CSV table of C-alpha atoms in Angstrom, one decimal:
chain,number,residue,atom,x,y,z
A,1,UNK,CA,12.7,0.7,43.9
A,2,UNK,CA,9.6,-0.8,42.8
A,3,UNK,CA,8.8,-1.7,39.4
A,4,UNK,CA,5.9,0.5,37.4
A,5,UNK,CA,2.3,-0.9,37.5
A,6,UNK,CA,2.0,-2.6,34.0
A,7,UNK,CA,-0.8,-0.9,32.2
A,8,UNK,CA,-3.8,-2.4,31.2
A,9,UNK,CA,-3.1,-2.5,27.4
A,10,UNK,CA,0.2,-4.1,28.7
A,11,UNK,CA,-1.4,-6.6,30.9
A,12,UNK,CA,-3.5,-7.5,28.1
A,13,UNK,CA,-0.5,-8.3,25.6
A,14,UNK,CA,1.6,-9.8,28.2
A,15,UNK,CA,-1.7,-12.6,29.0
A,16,UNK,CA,-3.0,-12.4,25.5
A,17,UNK,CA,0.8,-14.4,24.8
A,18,UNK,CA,0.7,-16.0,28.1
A,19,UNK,CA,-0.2,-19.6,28.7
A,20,UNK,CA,-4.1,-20.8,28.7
A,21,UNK,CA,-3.8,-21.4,32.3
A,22,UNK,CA,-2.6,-17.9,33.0
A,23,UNK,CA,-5.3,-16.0,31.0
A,24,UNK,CA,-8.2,-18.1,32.4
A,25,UNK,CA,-7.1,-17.1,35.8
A,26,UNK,CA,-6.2,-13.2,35.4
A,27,UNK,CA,-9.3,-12.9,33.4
A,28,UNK,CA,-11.8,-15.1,33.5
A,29,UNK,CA,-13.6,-13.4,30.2
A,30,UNK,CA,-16.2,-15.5,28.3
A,31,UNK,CA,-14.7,-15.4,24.9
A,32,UNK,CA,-12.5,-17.7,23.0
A,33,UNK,CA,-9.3,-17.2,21.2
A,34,UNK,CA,-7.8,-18.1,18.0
A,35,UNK,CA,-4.0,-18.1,17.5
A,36,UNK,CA,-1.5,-18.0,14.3
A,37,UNK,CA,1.6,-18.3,16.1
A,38,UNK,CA,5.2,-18.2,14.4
A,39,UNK,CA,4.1,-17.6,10.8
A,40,UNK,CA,7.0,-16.5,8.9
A,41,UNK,CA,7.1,-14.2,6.1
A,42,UNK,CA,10.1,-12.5,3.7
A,43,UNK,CA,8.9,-9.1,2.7
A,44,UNK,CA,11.0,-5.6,1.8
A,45,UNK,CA,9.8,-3.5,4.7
A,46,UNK,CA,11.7,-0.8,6.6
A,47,UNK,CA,12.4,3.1,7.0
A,48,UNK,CA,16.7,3.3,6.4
A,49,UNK,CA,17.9,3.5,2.5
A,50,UNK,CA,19.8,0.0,3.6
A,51,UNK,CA,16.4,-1.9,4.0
A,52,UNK,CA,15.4,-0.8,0.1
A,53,UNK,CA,15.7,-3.6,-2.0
A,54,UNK,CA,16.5,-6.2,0.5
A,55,UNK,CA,14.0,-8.5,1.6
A,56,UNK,CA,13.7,-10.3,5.5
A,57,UNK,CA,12.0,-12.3,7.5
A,58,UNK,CA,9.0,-11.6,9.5
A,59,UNK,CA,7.8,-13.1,12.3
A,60,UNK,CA,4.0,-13.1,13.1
A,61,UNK,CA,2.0,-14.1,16.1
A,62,UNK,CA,-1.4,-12.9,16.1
A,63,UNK,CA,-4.5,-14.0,18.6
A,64,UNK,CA,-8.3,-13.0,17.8
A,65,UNK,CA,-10.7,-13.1,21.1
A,66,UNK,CA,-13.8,-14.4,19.5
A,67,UNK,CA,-17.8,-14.2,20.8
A,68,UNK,CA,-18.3,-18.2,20.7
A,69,UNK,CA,-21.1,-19.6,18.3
A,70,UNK,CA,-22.1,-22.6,20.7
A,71,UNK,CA,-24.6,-24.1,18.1
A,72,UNK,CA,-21.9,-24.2,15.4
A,73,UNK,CA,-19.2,-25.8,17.4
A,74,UNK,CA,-21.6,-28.7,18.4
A,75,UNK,CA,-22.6,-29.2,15.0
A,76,UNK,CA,-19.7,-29.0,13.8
A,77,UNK,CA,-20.1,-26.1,11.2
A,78,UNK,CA,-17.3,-24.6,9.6
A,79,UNK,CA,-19.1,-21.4,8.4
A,80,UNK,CA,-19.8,-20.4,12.2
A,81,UNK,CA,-16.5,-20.0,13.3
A,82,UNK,CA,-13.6,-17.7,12.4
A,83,UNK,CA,-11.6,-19.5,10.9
A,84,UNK,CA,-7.6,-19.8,11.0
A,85,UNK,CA,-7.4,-18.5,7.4
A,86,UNK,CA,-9.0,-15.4,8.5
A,87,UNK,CA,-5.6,-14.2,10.0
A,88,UNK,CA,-3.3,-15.9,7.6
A,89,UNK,CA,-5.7,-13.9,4.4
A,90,UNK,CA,-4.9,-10.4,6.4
A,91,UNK,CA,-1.4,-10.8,6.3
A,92,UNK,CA,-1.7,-11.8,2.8
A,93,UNK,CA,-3.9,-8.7,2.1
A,94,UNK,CA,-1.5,-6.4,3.5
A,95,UNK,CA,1.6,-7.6,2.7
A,96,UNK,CA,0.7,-7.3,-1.2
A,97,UNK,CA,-1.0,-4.0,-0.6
A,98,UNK,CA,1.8,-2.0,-1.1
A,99,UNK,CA,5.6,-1.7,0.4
A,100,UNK,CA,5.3,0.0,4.0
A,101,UNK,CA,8.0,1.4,6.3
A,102,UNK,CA,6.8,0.5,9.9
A,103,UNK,CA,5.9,-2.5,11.8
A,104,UNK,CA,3.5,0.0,13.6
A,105,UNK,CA,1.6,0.1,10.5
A,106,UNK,CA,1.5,-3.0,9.4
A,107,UNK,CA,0.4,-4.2,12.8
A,108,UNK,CA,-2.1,-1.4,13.1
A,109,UNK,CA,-3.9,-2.5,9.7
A,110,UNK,CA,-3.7,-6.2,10.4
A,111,UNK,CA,-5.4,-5.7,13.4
A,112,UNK,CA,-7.7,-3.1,11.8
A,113,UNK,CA,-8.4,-6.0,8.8
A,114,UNK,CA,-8.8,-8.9,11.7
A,115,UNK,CA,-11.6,-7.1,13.8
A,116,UNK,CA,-13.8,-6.9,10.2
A,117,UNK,CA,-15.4,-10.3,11.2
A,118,UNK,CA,-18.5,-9.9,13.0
A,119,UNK,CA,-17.3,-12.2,15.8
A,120,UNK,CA,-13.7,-10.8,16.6
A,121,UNK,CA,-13.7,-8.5,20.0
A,122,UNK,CA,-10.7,-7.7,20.4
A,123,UNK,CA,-7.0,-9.0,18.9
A,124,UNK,CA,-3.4,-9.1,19.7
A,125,UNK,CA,-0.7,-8.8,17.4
A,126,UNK,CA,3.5,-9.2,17.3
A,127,UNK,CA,5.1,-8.7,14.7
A,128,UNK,CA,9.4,-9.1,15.0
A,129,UNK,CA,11.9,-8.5,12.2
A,130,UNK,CA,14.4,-11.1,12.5
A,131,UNK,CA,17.4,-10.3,10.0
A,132,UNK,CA,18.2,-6.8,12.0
A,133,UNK,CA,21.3,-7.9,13.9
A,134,UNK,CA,22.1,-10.3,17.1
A,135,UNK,CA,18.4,-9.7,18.1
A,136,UNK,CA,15.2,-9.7,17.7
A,137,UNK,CA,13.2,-6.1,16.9
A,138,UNK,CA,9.4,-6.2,17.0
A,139,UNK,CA,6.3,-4.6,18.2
A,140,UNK,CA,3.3,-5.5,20.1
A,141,UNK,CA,-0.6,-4.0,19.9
A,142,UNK,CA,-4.3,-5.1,21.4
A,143,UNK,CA,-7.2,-3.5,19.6
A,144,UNK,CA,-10.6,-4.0,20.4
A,145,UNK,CA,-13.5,-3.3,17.7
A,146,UNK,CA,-14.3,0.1,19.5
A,147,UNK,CA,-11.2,1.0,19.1
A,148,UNK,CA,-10.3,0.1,15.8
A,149,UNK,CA,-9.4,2.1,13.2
A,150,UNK,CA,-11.3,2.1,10.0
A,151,UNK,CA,-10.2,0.1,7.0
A,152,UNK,CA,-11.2,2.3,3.5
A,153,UNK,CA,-12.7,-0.1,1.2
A,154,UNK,CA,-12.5,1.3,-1.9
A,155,UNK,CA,-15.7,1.4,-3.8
A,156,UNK,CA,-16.5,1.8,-7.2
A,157,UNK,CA,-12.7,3.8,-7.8
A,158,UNK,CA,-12.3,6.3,-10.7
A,159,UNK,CA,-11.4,4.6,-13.8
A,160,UNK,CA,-8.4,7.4,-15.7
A,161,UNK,CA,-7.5,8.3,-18.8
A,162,UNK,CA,-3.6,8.1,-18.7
A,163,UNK,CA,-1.8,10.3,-20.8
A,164,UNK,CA,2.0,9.7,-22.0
A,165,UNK,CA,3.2,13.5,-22.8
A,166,UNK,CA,6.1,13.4,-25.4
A,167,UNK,CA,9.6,14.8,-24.8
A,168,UNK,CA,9.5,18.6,-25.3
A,169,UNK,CA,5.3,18.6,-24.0
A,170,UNK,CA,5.6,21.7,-21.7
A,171,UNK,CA,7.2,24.1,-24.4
A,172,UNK,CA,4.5,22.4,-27.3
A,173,UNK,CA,2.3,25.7,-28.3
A,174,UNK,CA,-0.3,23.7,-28.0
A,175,UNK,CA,-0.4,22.8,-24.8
A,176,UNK,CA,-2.8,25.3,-23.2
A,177,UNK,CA,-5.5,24.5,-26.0
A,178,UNK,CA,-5.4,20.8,-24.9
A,179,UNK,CA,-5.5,21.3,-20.8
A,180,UNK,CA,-8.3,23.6,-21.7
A,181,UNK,CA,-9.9,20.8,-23.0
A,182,UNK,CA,-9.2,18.3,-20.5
A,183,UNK,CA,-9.8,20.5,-17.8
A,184,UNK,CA,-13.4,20.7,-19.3
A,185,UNK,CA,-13.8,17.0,-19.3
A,186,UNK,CA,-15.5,15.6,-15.7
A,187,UNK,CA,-13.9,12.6,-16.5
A,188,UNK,CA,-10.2,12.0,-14.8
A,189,UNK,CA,-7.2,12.3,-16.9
A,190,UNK,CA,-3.8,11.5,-15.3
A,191,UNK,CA,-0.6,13.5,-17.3
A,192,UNK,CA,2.7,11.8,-17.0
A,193,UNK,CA,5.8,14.1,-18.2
A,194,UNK,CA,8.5,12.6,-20.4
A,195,UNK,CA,11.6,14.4,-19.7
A,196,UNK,CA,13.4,15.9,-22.5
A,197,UNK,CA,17.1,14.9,-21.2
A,198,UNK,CA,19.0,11.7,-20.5
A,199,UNK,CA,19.2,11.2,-17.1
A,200,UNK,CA,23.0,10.8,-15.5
A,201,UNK,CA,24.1,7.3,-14.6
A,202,UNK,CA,24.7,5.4,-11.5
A,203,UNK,CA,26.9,2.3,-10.7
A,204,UNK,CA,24.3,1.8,-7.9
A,205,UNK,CA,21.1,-0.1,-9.4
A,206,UNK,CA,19.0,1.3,-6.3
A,207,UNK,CA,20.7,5.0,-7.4
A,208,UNK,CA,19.8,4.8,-11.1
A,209,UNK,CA,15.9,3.7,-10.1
A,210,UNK,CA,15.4,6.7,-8.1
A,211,UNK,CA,17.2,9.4,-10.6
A,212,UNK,CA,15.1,8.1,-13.7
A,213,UNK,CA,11.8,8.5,-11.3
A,214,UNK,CA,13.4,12.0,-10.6
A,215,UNK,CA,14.1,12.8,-13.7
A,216,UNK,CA,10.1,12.1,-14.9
A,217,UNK,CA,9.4,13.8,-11.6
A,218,UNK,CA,11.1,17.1,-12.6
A,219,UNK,CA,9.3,16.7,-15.7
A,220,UNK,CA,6.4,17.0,-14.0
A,221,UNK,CA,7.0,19.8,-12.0
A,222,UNK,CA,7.7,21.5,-15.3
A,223,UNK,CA,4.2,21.2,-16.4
A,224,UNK,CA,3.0,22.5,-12.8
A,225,UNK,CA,5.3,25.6,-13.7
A,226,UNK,CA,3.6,25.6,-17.1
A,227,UNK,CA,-0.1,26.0,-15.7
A,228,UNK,CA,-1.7,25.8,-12.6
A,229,UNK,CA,-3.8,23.3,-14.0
A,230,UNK,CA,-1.1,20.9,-13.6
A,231,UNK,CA,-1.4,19.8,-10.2
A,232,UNK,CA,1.2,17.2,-9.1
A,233,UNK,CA,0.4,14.5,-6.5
A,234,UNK,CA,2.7,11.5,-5.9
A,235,UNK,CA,0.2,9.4,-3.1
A,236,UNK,CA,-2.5,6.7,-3.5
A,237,UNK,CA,-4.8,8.9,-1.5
A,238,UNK,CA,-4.2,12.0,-3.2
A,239,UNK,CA,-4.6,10.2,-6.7
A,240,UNK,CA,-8.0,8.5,-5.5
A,241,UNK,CA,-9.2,12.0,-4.5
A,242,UNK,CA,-7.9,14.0,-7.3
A,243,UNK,CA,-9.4,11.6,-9.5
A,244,UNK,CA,-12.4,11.7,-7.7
A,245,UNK,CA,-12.7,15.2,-8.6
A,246,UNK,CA,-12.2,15.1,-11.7
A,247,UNK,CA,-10.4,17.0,-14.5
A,248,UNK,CA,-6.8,16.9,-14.4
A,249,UNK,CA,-3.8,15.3,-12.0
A,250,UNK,CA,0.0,15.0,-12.7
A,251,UNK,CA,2.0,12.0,-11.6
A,252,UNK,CA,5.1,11.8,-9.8
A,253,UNK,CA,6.1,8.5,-10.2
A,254,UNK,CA,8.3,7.8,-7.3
A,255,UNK,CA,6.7,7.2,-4.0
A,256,UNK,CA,4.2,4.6,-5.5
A,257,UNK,CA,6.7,2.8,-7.6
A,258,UNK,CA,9.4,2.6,-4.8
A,259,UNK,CA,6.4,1.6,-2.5
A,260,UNK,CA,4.9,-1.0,-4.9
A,261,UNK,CA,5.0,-4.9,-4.1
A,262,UNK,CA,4.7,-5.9,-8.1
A,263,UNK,CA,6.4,-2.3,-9.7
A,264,UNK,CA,7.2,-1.5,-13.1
A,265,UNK,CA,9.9,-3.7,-14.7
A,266,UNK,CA,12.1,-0.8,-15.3
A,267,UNK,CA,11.9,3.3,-15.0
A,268,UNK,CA,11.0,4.0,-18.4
A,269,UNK,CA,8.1,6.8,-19.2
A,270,UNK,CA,6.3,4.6,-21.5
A,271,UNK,CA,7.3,1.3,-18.9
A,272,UNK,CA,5.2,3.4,-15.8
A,273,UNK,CA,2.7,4.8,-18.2
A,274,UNK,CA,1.6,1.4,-18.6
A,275,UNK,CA,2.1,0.3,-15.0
A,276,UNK,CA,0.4,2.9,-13.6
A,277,UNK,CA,-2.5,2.6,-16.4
A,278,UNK,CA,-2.9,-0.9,-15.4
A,279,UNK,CA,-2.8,-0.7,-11.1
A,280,UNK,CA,-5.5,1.8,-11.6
A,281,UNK,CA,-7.8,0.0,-14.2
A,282,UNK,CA,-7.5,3.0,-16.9
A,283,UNK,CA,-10.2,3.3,-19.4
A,284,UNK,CA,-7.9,4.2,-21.7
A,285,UNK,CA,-3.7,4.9,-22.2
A,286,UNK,CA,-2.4,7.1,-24.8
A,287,UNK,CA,1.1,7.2,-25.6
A,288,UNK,CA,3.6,8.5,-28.3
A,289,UNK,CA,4.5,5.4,-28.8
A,290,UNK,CA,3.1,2.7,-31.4
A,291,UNK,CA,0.4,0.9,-29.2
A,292,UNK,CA,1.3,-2.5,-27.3
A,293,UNK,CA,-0.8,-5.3,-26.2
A,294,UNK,CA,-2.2,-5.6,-22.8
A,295,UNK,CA,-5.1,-5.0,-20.2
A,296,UNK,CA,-5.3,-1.6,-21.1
A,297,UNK,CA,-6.7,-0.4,-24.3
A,298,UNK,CA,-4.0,1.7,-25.7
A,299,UNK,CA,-3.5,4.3,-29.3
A,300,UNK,CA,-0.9,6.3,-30.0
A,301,UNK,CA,-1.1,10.7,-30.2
A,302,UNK,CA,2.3,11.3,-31.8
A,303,UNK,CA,1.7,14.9,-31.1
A,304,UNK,CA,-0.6,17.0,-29.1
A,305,UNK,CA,-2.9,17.5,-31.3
A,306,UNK,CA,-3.9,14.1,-32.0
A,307,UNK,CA,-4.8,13.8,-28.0
């Protein structure tokens, strides 16, 4: 029985990896390449609870088809060319961008970040995980600039107010009198709930992270059953838009913080109030607390009132 006809995305991967030889016979395309080829990397990247918390190696090979600049290769000009750092930078881009569970996506926005400069066409990237077992796991793409999807730059993103609510916030009688008037403000305020029990304790460091983040979390949804006002959102996009919008958002703390590259140093209220104030450049954080030095300009509103 015959073998299936390759298809011409796999053709493509199988020459863009192929020797120089090969390619310049089975194509014969007028376009260089550029190659980063075994670049390794240890990152914290996977979908299964075991791959939390555990870093492994990466393996990358990436190769950018590039429109030649004759004119700058004779003269030996650096600034018309792509240069090799172009594809080390995107790895470096995305692996700090935030914690992701798929070599897919990683791949997808490497090569998403790679076609960006003007002269890339088209680009091929591998990317293995090593440290899975007695083998090696990976996955392959080619993407050319038509087909690319779009990178989101953000631009000129909403600055917050963050608000640290107290324990006992979502039974305070003045509670509706202060969403009234934040709801009324254009500008974005961000809540974040303190909850008004002790979380139980876990043996498991990984266990304990993710029932404090809960415990804030449920503290959350508590305001949400409070007012309607209260809308909870837990995702970088959904933040960017609700802020975006304006008036009010709630926090739930746990898919950003377990997805962050540099997270909080611990789970504490006060600890992600001023994490999350400074990842999203807050104009402003107001706590219970006495105020502490950093980025952020911060002041304390012992109770609601003082908000």
């Amino acid at each position: 029985m015959s073998s299936p006809m390759p298809s011409p995305d796999q053709e493509a991967l199988r020459l863009a990896f192929a020797a120089p030889l090969d390619r310049a016979r089975a194509t014969g395309l007028p376009l260089d390449r550029i190659s980063l080829r075994e670049h390794l990397r240890e990152v914290e990247i996977g979908a299964f609870q075991q791959e939390r918390g555990v870093r492994q190696r990466l393996r990358f090979d990436i190769v950018a088809e590039v429109t030649p600049d004759t004119e700058a290769i004779l003269s030996d000009d650096v600034d018309g060319i792509l240069s090799y750092d172009t594809l080390i930078e995107a790895i470096d881009v995305e692996m700090e961008a935030e914690r992701l569970n798929l070599l897919e996506t990683l791949a997808e926005r490497l090569a998403a970040r790679v076609l960006l400069h003007d002269r890339v066409a088209r680009v091929f990237v591998r990317i293995e995980k090593l440290d899975r077992g007695p083998h090696v796991l990976g996955v392959e793409i080619v993407r050319a600039r038509t087909a690319a999807p779009a990178i989101a730059v953000a631009k000129d993103a909403p600055r917050p107010r963050v608000i640290l609510l107290a324990k006992g916030a979502q039974d305070d009688d003045g509670l509706s009198a202060l969403l009234d008037r934040l709801s009324a403000d254009t500008a974005p305020t961000v809540l974040i709930a303190t909850p008004d029990f002790t979380p139980p304790s876990a043996a498991n460091p990984m266990a304990q992270r993710r029932v404090s983040l809960l415990a804030v979390e449920q503290a959350a949804w508590r305001l949400a059953a409070r007012d309607r006002r209260c809308v909870v959102v837990d995702s970088r996009t959904e933040l960017d838009w609700s802020m975006r919008r304006g008036g009010l958002t709630v926090w739930a703390p746990s898919r950003l913080v377990l997805d962050a590259t540099h997270g909080p140093t611990d789970e504490a209220p006060l600890t992600l109030a001023r994490w999350f104030a400074e990842t999203f450049h807050a104009v402003e954080l107001v706590t219970p607390h006495d105020p502490g030095a950093g980025p952020v300009p911060e002041r304390s509103a012992r109770t609601i009132a003082d908000i």
